[in-house]
Amino acid sequence: MIFTQNAINTRKKLVADALSPALSDQDIVLVYAGSPIQKPGGHDQTYTFLPHPDYFWLTGSRRPFGVSAFSKKDGWIDFVLPISRDEKIWEGGNEQVIPGEDIKNFDGWLAKRTAAKTYLIGQFDLHRHLSKVAEEERMKVQELFNQVRRVKDHEEVKLIQNIALMANEGYKKIRNIIRPGLTERQIQIEYEAEVLRAGSEKFPYDSIMGTGTNSAVLHAIPTSRILKDGEHLLVDAGADVHDYCVDITRNFAVNGTFSSRQKMIYDLVLKAQEASIALCRPGVDWKDVHLASARVMAQGLVDLNVLKISAEEALDTNAIAVFFPHGVGHMVGLRVRDVGGPYNPNPKKYAGARLRVDMPLREGHLMTVEPGLYFIPALLDDEMTRNDFKDAINWSEVEKWKDFGGIRIEDDILVTKNGPENLTAVVEK
Ligand code: GLY
Ligand code: MN
Ligand code: MN
């Protein structure tokens, strides 16, 4: 198994301790693995099964249909799907099954209980009818669970550091081969082959590669566009083992050397990233990590004569979001969007960006810090942007930057009591 039994036991104990004060003696909590999803029109074809992260983290099991049940009286009981005869024949049947009751006994077990309240966690959609609590109340228990899961333990950190080494092989490959004449797609193929060779199972998200104005497309899909002398390539790509991952962004000069314009923007984004990383400490509000990057880049744009207002005004009026439209980062680790929250159906915007996380950092949180400065033609030519920021932005100066694209720098930062620890520092900047 990917985690030791000791780590799994500790996680279950931490969750039990966190949830117990909110439960009566008759309440139960059910954590669901989920089931394979059929491909539309695919008959017996399903997408590759990914266990719900809440379940996988708690049990270490990657089998579908599993349920982990908790009550104060009985503690944890695992219900698991044994390997079937068909699986042995078609797939080899080598998947590990954690110790537990056969899932076919789950309904009978549940029927015998006189649970007061049943709280559902994980991929529970098919069993929603079991819940006797309102969603708002369920979310309170979910949030207690999330608070434990957000804190990365030693084994998770070690795994993620190993995955960073795998991604690094891909980034080294790009550094070695990049030259005018290759395409974004060719770079993607080389990166992904190298990362798989280094031990990655798959990719946490579709690799993002963009040159020219494509580098200002936030989630650019690599195309047949040819890399040109003088341009730069933005690469946002990771590596993934059992849904644990790294999320990294680097920028490469196609001819090996940044132009003075590229260097200027690169240095500005790096300065923003350093300011934000320095704030990744227990107790700091995530919004302040975002605002730190926004402030540095706004000042840079004032210095470049692109903004006609002060940096602070650019934050207050959201003008900075024309060039930095996304949040500074998100939780990462188990999946590229790791458990975020707290639950907030109407996320607030800060300096024009909707943040995926809006809470104080705690020791053990793992966050991407990924400021980016972009000249996005679609946004710059948008009538609403022009009207809203008529007097805030120096539009004739902006014209000179419209072909530049964008630069983003992204690392995965562990919050520790001794300060921020960059788990992806191995990838050269
Ligand atoms: N890789 C997508 C992101 O950085 O969120
Ligand atoms: Mn990324
Ligand atoms: Mn990211």
Short mmCIF file of N, CA, C and O and ligand atoms in Angstrom, two decimals, residues 205 208 236-237 247-249 330 370 408 410, ligand 2:
data_model
loop_
_atom_site.label_atom_id
_atom_site.label_comp_id
_atom_site.label_asym_id
_atom_site.label_seq_id
_atom_site.Cartn_x
_atom_site.Cartn_y
_atom_site.Cartn_z
N TYR A 205 -3.50 17.21 -14.46
CA TYR A 205 -4.38 18.07 -15.29
C TYR A 205 -3.75 18.06 -16.67
O TYR A 205 -2.60 17.65 -16.84
N ILE A 208 -0.27 22.33 -19.74
CA ILE A 208 -0.51 23.63 -20.37
C ILE A 208 0.81 24.09 -20.98
O ILE A 208 1.83 24.14 -20.29
N ASP A 236 2.91 24.87 -17.79
CA ASP A 236 2.27 24.59 -16.49
C ASP A 236 1.91 23.10 -16.53
O ASP A 236 0.92 22.72 -17.16
N ALA A 237 2.75 22.28 -15.92
CA ALA A 237 2.56 20.84 -16.05
C ALA A 237 3.07 20.16 -14.80
O ALA A 237 3.99 20.64 -14.14
N ASP A 247 1.95 20.71 -8.99
CA ASP A 247 1.39 21.67 -9.94
C ASP A 247 2.43 22.79 -10.07
O ASP A 247 2.63 23.56 -9.12
N ILE A 248 3.10 22.83 -11.22
CA ILE A 248 4.30 23.67 -11.37
C ILE A 248 4.18 24.48 -12.66
O ILE A 248 3.71 23.96 -13.68
N THR A 249 4.64 25.73 -12.63
CA THR A 249 4.72 26.51 -13.87
C THR A 249 6.12 27.12 -14.01
O THR A 249 6.64 27.70 -13.05
N HIS A 330 -4.05 27.78 -4.82
CA HIS A 330 -5.09 26.89 -4.31
C HIS A 330 -4.42 25.78 -3.52
O HIS A 330 -3.20 25.59 -3.63
N GLU A 370 1.17 31.02 -7.32
CA GLU A 370 1.33 31.10 -8.76
C GLU A 370 0.87 32.44 -9.35
O GLU A 370 -0.05 32.48 -10.17
N ARG A 408 3.82 33.21 -15.83
CA ARG A 408 3.33 32.78 -14.50
C ARG A 408 4.44 31.92 -13.90
O ARG A 408 5.13 31.21 -14.63
N GLU A 410 4.94 29.12 -10.73
CA GLU A 410 4.12 28.38 -9.77
C GLU A 410 4.94 27.33 -9.03
O GLU A 410 5.64 26.52 -9.65
MN MN B 2 -0.63 25.08 -12.59
#
